Short mmCIF file of C-alpha atoms in Angstrom, two decimals:
data_model
loop_
_atom_site.label_atom_id
_atom_site.label_comp_id
_atom_site.label_asym_id
_atom_site.label_seq_id
_atom_site.Cartn_x
_atom_site.Cartn_y
_atom_site.Cartn_z
CA MET A 1 162.20 99.05 141.89
CA MET A 2 159.23 97.65 143.59
CA ARG A 3 157.53 100.58 144.13
CA LEU A 4 157.61 102.13 140.19
CA LEU A 5 156.60 98.41 139.83
CA LEU A 6 153.47 98.36 142.60
CA ALA A 7 152.27 102.51 141.13
CA SER A 8 152.12 101.49 138.23
CA THR A 9 149.37 98.68 139.70
CA LEU A 10 147.66 101.22 141.03
CA ILE A 11 147.49 102.98 138.20
CA HIS A 12 146.00 100.43 135.71
CA VAL A 13 143.34 99.31 137.92
CA ALA A 14 141.64 103.20 138.66
CA ALA A 15 142.03 103.40 135.14
CA ALA A 16 140.03 100.07 135.03
CA LEU A 17 137.16 101.64 137.35
CA VAL A 18 136.07 105.01 135.94
CA PRO A 19 132.90 104.57 134.28
CA PRO A 20 131.73 104.26 130.70
CA SER A 21 129.99 107.29 130.65
CA THR A 22 133.14 109.63 131.33
CA THR A 23 134.91 108.38 128.44
CA LYS A 24 134.01 110.73 124.89
CA ALA A 25 130.60 110.69 124.51
CA HIS A 26 130.25 111.02 120.49
CA THR A 27 132.70 110.13 117.85
CA TYR A 28 130.89 112.61 115.31
CA ARG A 29 133.22 115.69 113.15
CA PRO A 30 132.40 119.48 113.49
CA SER A 31 130.43 120.79 110.71
CA THR A 32 132.50 122.71 109.09
CA HIS A 33 129.68 124.59 107.21
CA SER A 34 127.07 127.62 109.53
CA THR A 35 125.24 126.09 112.02
CA LYS A 36 121.68 126.99 111.65
CA GLY A 37 119.36 124.61 113.63
CA ARG A 38 119.12 123.58 117.21
CA ILE A 39 121.35 123.50 120.06
CA CYS A 40 120.98 119.90 122.38
CA GLN A 41 123.73 120.67 124.78
CA ASN A 42 122.75 118.99 127.93
CA SER A 43 120.87 116.10 125.77
CA SER A 44 122.86 112.89 124.82
CA PRO A 45 123.92 112.95 121.33
CA PRO A 46 121.68 112.45 118.77
CA THR A 47 123.23 109.66 117.00
CA ASN A 48 120.53 107.52 117.01
CA TRP A 49 118.39 110.50 114.25
CA GLU A 50 118.31 110.28 110.76
CA LEU A 51 117.12 113.34 108.23
CA GLY A 52 113.66 113.59 107.45
CA GLU A 53 113.00 111.21 110.41
CA ARG A 54 109.34 112.74 111.81
CA THR A 55 109.48 113.47 115.63
CA ARG A 56 106.70 116.03 117.61
CA VAL A 57 107.95 119.09 120.39
CA LYS A 58 106.99 121.34 122.10
CA LEU A 59 108.67 125.52 122.79
CA VAL A 60 110.69 126.08 126.10
CA PRO A 61 108.28 128.14 127.63
CA GLY A 62 109.03 131.96 128.47
CA ALA A 63 112.13 130.95 126.02
CA GLN A 64 113.92 133.90 124.20
CA PRO A 65 114.05 132.35 120.33
CA LYS A 66 117.57 134.22 117.90
CA LYS A 67 117.48 135.09 114.66
CA LEU A 68 118.69 131.62 112.09
CA ARG A 69 120.51 134.92 109.55
CA LYS A 70 121.54 137.24 111.96
CA LYS A 71 123.83 139.27 109.41
CA GLN A 72 120.30 140.31 107.47
CA ARG A 73 119.52 144.16 108.10
CA ARG A 74 115.89 144.85 109.04
CA SER A 75 115.33 140.72 107.00
CA ARG A 76 112.47 137.64 108.12
CA SER A 77 114.41 135.70 108.88
CA PRO A 78 113.97 132.28 109.93
CA MET A 79 113.13 132.72 113.77
CA LEU A 80 114.83 129.81 115.67
CA TYR A 81 112.87 128.87 119.10
CA PRO A 82 114.07 126.51 122.25
CA CYS A 83 111.86 123.20 122.26
CA GLU A 84 112.53 119.32 123.77
CA THR A 85 111.89 116.54 121.58
CA GLU A 86 109.18 113.80 122.11
CA ASN A 87 112.00 112.28 124.11
CA GLY A 88 112.40 114.87 126.19
CA GLU A 89 116.22 115.99 123.91
CA GLU A 90 116.68 120.15 124.05
CA CYS A 91 116.58 121.71 120.39
CA TRP A 92 115.34 124.93 118.69
CA LEU A 93 112.66 124.51 116.13
CA HIS A 94 112.96 126.41 113.43
CA VAL A 95 109.95 127.94 112.61
CA PRO A 96 110.06 129.95 109.07
CA ALA A 97 108.86 134.20 108.32
CA GLY A 98 104.81 134.06 108.04
CA GLN A 99 104.42 131.58 110.18
CA SER A 100 105.21 133.61 114.20
CA HIS A 101 101.81 131.74 115.38
CA LEU A 102 103.16 128.58 115.38
CA SER A 103 105.61 129.70 118.17
CA GLU A 104 102.59 131.01 120.30
CA ARG A 105 101.74 126.81 120.93
CA LYS A 106 101.06 125.19 123.85
CA ASP A 107 100.47 122.17 122.20
CA GLU A 108 102.64 119.79 120.86
CA ILE A 109 103.65 120.13 116.66
CA HIS A 110 105.09 118.33 113.94
CA ALA A 111 107.56 118.09 112.44
CA TYR A 112 111.22 116.15 111.40
CA VAL A 113 114.55 116.40 111.49
CA THR A 114 116.76 119.32 109.06
CA GLU A 115 119.99 118.11 110.14
CA VAL A 116 121.40 116.29 112.44
CA ASP A 117 125.67 117.76 113.79
CA VAL A 118 128.21 118.62 116.54
CA ASP A 119 129.61 121.90 117.32
CA ASP A 120 132.73 122.29 119.65
CA ALA A 121 131.71 126.06 121.04
CA GLU A 122 127.88 125.18 121.13
CA GLY A 123 127.58 121.68 120.87
CA ASP A 124 125.26 119.45 119.77
CA ILE A 125 123.13 119.96 117.32
CA LEU A 126 119.35 118.71 116.65
CA VAL A 127 118.09 120.99 112.91
CA LEU A 128 113.89 120.58 113.51
CA SER A 129 111.41 122.33 110.66
CA PRO A 130 107.56 122.20 110.70
CA THR A 131 106.28 120.00 109.36
CA ARG A 132 104.22 121.05 105.57
CA SER A 133 100.81 120.42 107.66
CA GLU A 134 101.93 123.03 110.42
CA GLN A 135 103.10 125.38 108.11
CA THR A 136 99.60 125.04 106.37
CA ASP A 137 97.20 125.95 108.39
CA ARG A 138 96.09 129.32 110.03
CA ALA A 139 96.64 130.63 113.34
CA PRO A 140 93.37 129.04 115.39
CA VAL A 141 90.59 131.42 117.43
CA SER A 142 88.92 131.54 119.81
CA GLY A 143 85.02 131.55 117.52
CA PRO A 144 84.30 133.29 113.45
CA PRO A 145 83.89 137.51 113.98
CA HIS A 146 81.23 138.78 113.00
CA GLY A 147 80.67 138.54 110.26
CA GLY A 148 82.74 135.95 109.67
CA ARG A 149 81.56 132.12 107.16
CA LEU A 150 82.72 128.44 107.40
CA LEU A 151 83.60 126.28 105.43
CA ASP A 152 81.24 123.58 105.39
CA LYS A 153 78.36 126.90 105.16
CA LEU A 154 80.46 128.31 101.11
CA ALA A 155 78.24 126.69 97.65
CA LYS A 156 79.52 127.36 94.40
CA ASN A 157 80.50 131.18 93.11
CA ASP A 158 80.54 132.65 96.39
CA PRO A 159 82.77 135.56 95.85
CA ILE A 160 85.60 135.69 98.63
CA GLU A 161 89.10 138.16 98.81
CA GLY A 162 91.93 136.37 98.76
CA THR A 163 95.02 137.15 98.77
CA VAL A 164 98.54 134.91 98.01
CA LEU A 165 100.61 133.65 100.48
CA ARG A 166 102.82 131.78 98.02
CA MET A 167 103.32 130.02 94.70
CA LEU A 168 102.40 126.88 94.49
CA THR A 169 103.65 126.60 90.89
CA LYS A 170 103.78 128.41 88.38
CA ASP A 171 100.18 128.43 87.30
CA VAL A 172 99.08 127.76 90.55
CA ALA A 173 99.05 130.42 94.72
CA LEU A 174 98.19 128.65 97.41
CA VAL A 175 95.59 132.29 99.18
CA ALA A 176 94.08 132.41 102.58
CA CYS A 177 90.37 133.57 102.85
CA ARG A 178 89.00 136.25 104.84
CA GLY A 179 86.98 135.86 106.61
CA VAL A 180 86.37 132.43 105.76
CA TYR A 181 87.61 130.26 108.56
CA ARG A 182 86.16 125.93 109.16
CA LYS A 183 86.51 124.18 112.70
CA ALA A 184 89.25 122.43 114.24
CA ALA A 185 90.05 119.58 116.27
CA SER A 186 91.66 122.81 118.29
CA GLY A 187 89.29 125.10 117.65
CA TYR A 188 88.30 128.21 114.81
CA ARG A 189 91.62 127.91 112.27
CA ARG A 190 91.52 130.66 109.05
CA GLN A 191 90.42 129.29 105.68
CA ALA A 192 93.64 128.82 102.86
CA ALA A 193 92.43 128.02 99.07
CA VAL A 194 93.75 126.93 95.98
CA LEU A 195 93.41 129.22 93.08
CA ARG A 196 94.63 127.71 89.20
CA GLU A 197 95.51 130.40 86.93
CA ALA A 198 97.52 132.49 88.36
CA SER A 199 100.59 132.67 86.82
CA ASP A 200 99.96 136.35 86.90
CA LEU A 201 100.01 136.64 90.79
CA ALA A 202 102.52 137.57 94.24
CA VAL A 203 103.31 136.64 96.55
CA GLY A 204 100.29 139.73 98.80
CA ASP A 205 98.48 140.36 95.70
CA THR A 206 94.61 140.36 96.68
CA VAL A 207 92.17 139.05 94.14
CA ASN A 208 88.52 138.27 94.23
CA CYS A 209 86.88 134.90 93.26
CA TYR A 210 84.70 132.16 93.78
CA VAL A 211 84.23 129.54 95.43
CA ARG A 212 84.71 126.53 93.19
CA LEU A 213 84.48 123.11 95.17
CA VAL A 214 84.28 122.47 99.05
CA GLU A 215 85.74 119.13 100.19
CA LYS A 216 84.56 119.96 103.66
CA SER A 217 85.35 116.10 104.69
CA SER A 218 88.80 117.42 104.21
CA GLY A 219 88.34 120.86 104.67
CA ARG A 220 89.94 121.24 100.99
CA LEU A 221 88.69 124.13 99.82
CA THR A 222 89.40 125.91 95.23
CA VAL A 223 88.24 128.87 93.93
CA SER A 224 88.97 130.87 91.00
CA ARG A 225 89.02 133.90 89.15
CA GLU A 226 85.72 133.89 87.21
CA ARG A 227 82.52 131.75 87.83
CA VAL A 228 81.72 128.40 87.60
CA ASP A 229 79.14 127.79 85.52
CA THR A 230 77.99 123.87 87.12
CA GLY A 231 76.95 122.40 83.71
CA SER A 232 80.82 123.45 82.37
CA LEU A 233 81.54 121.70 85.88
CA ARG A 234 80.04 118.55 85.38
CA LYS A 235 80.95 117.98 81.80
CA GLU A 236 84.82 118.30 83.01
CA ARG A 237 84.07 115.88 85.41
CA VAL A 238 81.42 113.57 83.20
CA ALA A 239 85.24 113.42 80.85
CA ALA A 240 87.28 112.76 83.63
CA ARG A 241 85.29 109.48 84.09
CA LEU A 242 85.92 108.21 80.48
CA ARG A 243 89.15 109.38 79.81
CA LYS A 244 89.30 107.20 82.83
CA GLN A 245 87.02 104.20 80.95
CA ILE A 246 89.14 104.33 77.21
CA LYS A 247 92.32 104.02 79.62
CA ARG A 248 91.32 100.57 82.67
CA GLY A 249 89.44 99.76 78.58
CA THR A 250 86.18 99.49 79.25
CA LEU A 251 85.23 102.16 76.87
CA ALA A 252 86.03 99.94 73.78
CA PRO A 253 84.58 99.01 70.87
CA GLY A 254 82.91 95.45 71.40
CA LYS A 255 81.80 96.30 74.99
CA GLN A 256 78.14 96.91 76.20
CA ARG A 257 76.77 98.77 78.56
CA VAL A 258 73.73 99.98 79.30
CA ALA A 259 72.30 103.45 78.86
CA THR A 260 68.89 105.65 79.21
CA VAL A 261 66.31 106.55 77.21
CA VAL A 262 66.67 110.77 77.17
CA ASN A 263 64.05 110.78 73.54
CA TYR A 264 62.35 108.87 70.94
CA VAL A 265 62.11 110.81 68.28
CA GLY A 266 60.82 108.90 65.35
CA ASP A 267 63.14 106.13 63.98
CA PHE A 268 65.51 107.19 66.26
CA LEU A 269 66.25 107.16 70.32
CA GLN A 270 68.17 109.29 72.45
CA VAL A 271 69.74 108.07 74.85
CA ASP A 272 73.29 108.38 77.49
CA ALA A 273 75.18 104.90 77.88
CA GLY A 274 77.58 106.80 81.17
CA GLY A 275 78.03 110.24 79.68
CA ILE A 276 77.89 108.98 76.07
CA LEU A 277 75.33 111.28 73.84
CA ALA A 278 73.98 109.13 70.54
CA ASP A 279 70.77 107.86 68.57
CA ILE A 280 70.51 104.91 67.73
CA ASP A 281 68.30 103.33 65.47
CA ALA A 282 65.40 102.10 67.73
CA PRO A 283 64.06 98.73 66.76
CA ASP A 284 60.64 97.67 65.12
CA GLU A 285 57.85 96.90 66.55
CA GLU A 286 58.93 98.44 70.52
CA ASP A 287 57.58 101.05 72.19
CA PHE A 288 60.02 103.28 74.50
CA SER A 289 59.15 106.58 77.11
CA GLU A 290 61.69 109.08 79.18
CA GLY A 291 64.15 106.64 82.07
CA ASP A 292 63.46 103.07 80.19
CA ARG A 293 67.10 101.31 80.83
CA ILE A 294 67.96 99.59 77.28
CA MET A 295 71.20 97.26 76.82
CA VAL A 296 73.54 99.13 73.47
CA ARG A 297 77.09 98.07 72.47
CA ILE A 298 79.54 99.76 71.63
CA GLU A 299 80.70 100.37 68.00
CA SER A 300 83.70 102.78 67.85
CA VAL A 301 84.68 105.74 70.13
CA ASP A 302 86.28 108.99 69.23
CA GLU A 303 88.82 109.40 72.14
CA GLN A 304 89.77 113.08 71.25
CA ALA A 305 86.02 113.44 71.20
CA LEU A 306 85.70 111.84 73.77
CA THR A 307 81.69 110.34 71.74
CA ALA A 308 81.36 106.79 70.80
CA THR A 309 78.70 104.56 67.77
CA LEU A 310 75.73 102.39 69.71
CA SER A 311 73.77 100.07 68.72
CA TYR A 312 70.53 98.67 70.18
CA VAL A 313 71.32 95.43 72.26
CA GLY A 314 68.11 92.86 72.26
CA LEU A 315 67.12 90.80 74.33
CA ASP A 316 67.54 88.04 72.09
CA GLU A 317 70.69 89.09 71.06
CA LEU A 318 71.71 88.99 74.77
CA GLU A 319 70.15 85.86 75.42
CA GLU A 320 72.79 84.11 73.21
CA GLY A 321 75.99 85.60 74.48
CA LEU A 322 74.05 83.88 77.63
CA GLU A 323 74.19 80.70 76.15
CA GLU A 324 78.07 81.16 74.44
#
C-alpha cells in the first residue's frame, strides 16, 4: 500500500514539472476545405494573425514553389512561394498568374493575410497575397532600353501602344504601355495606364492610344483612344469645378464674385466670372478695357447648362453692403 501511494505521489510531481511548451500548442480545428496557403511547419501557431492584416514578407532564396491548384493541367495556376514574415514565421506567398516577376524580388514585399488555418498533415497554414500596389507594379528593369520614354517626358497626344492587362470596370481597362517607363526607388519600371471607354476590349488586346493626362507626382497615366482636344479638356475641368460650386452653394443667386472683362462692345461687357461667360450691361460714364477686374452679382443659375445671369455691382453698392 505504501509503495502504491509513493508511486502515485511521484507521478503527480513529475507531471507538475513538465514545461508548459510541451502541452498542446493550439486549439485550432483543422479546416474541412482544401489547403491553399502557406505552411508554417516550424513556427509558432498563427493565433495573432487576422484576415486582411498587412505585413511584409521576404522570399526564401532557392526554395521551390508549388502550384495552388494541382489538378489543372496546362493552366496558369497561381504559384505558392516559400517566404518568411517580418516576425520570422515561415509561410507561402500566393503569387497571381501573370505576376511571376514578384518571385525574383530580393527585397521585402508588402502583403496581407488571406487565410489562417491549421492542417493535421502539413502543419499551421498562413496565407498571404501581395497588395494591389505590388501586383500592379511592372517588373523593374535596369534602365529604359533604346527608344524607351520616361513618364515625366510625355506630352499630351503622344502616341502609345497599349496591351490590356485587366478590366478595372466594364468600360475601364488597365493597359501596359509599350516602351514607357517611370523612375522608381528600385530602378526603372514599366508604366501602366488607365484607358476609359474600353468596353469592347478584352485582356491581351493591343490598342493604339494617346496621352491624355500625366500625373508626375503620383506616377499615374491616363490615355484615350482618340487625340485630346486641349480646349475640350479645359472645358471639362471648368464644368467639374462649377458643379462643385453649385453643390456647395457658392454659385447661387445673390452671391457676388470677381469677374474679368473679356471684351467691351457698345453697351455690354463680356466677362469671365470664374468659368461663367456672360454679357452684362455696362454702367454709364465708366470706361473699361480688356483685363479689368470688376464685381458682379449672380442673378440666376441654370444648373443643367452651367450658365448664369450676371449683373454689375458698382462701388456704391459695395459700400452699402459693408455698412449693413
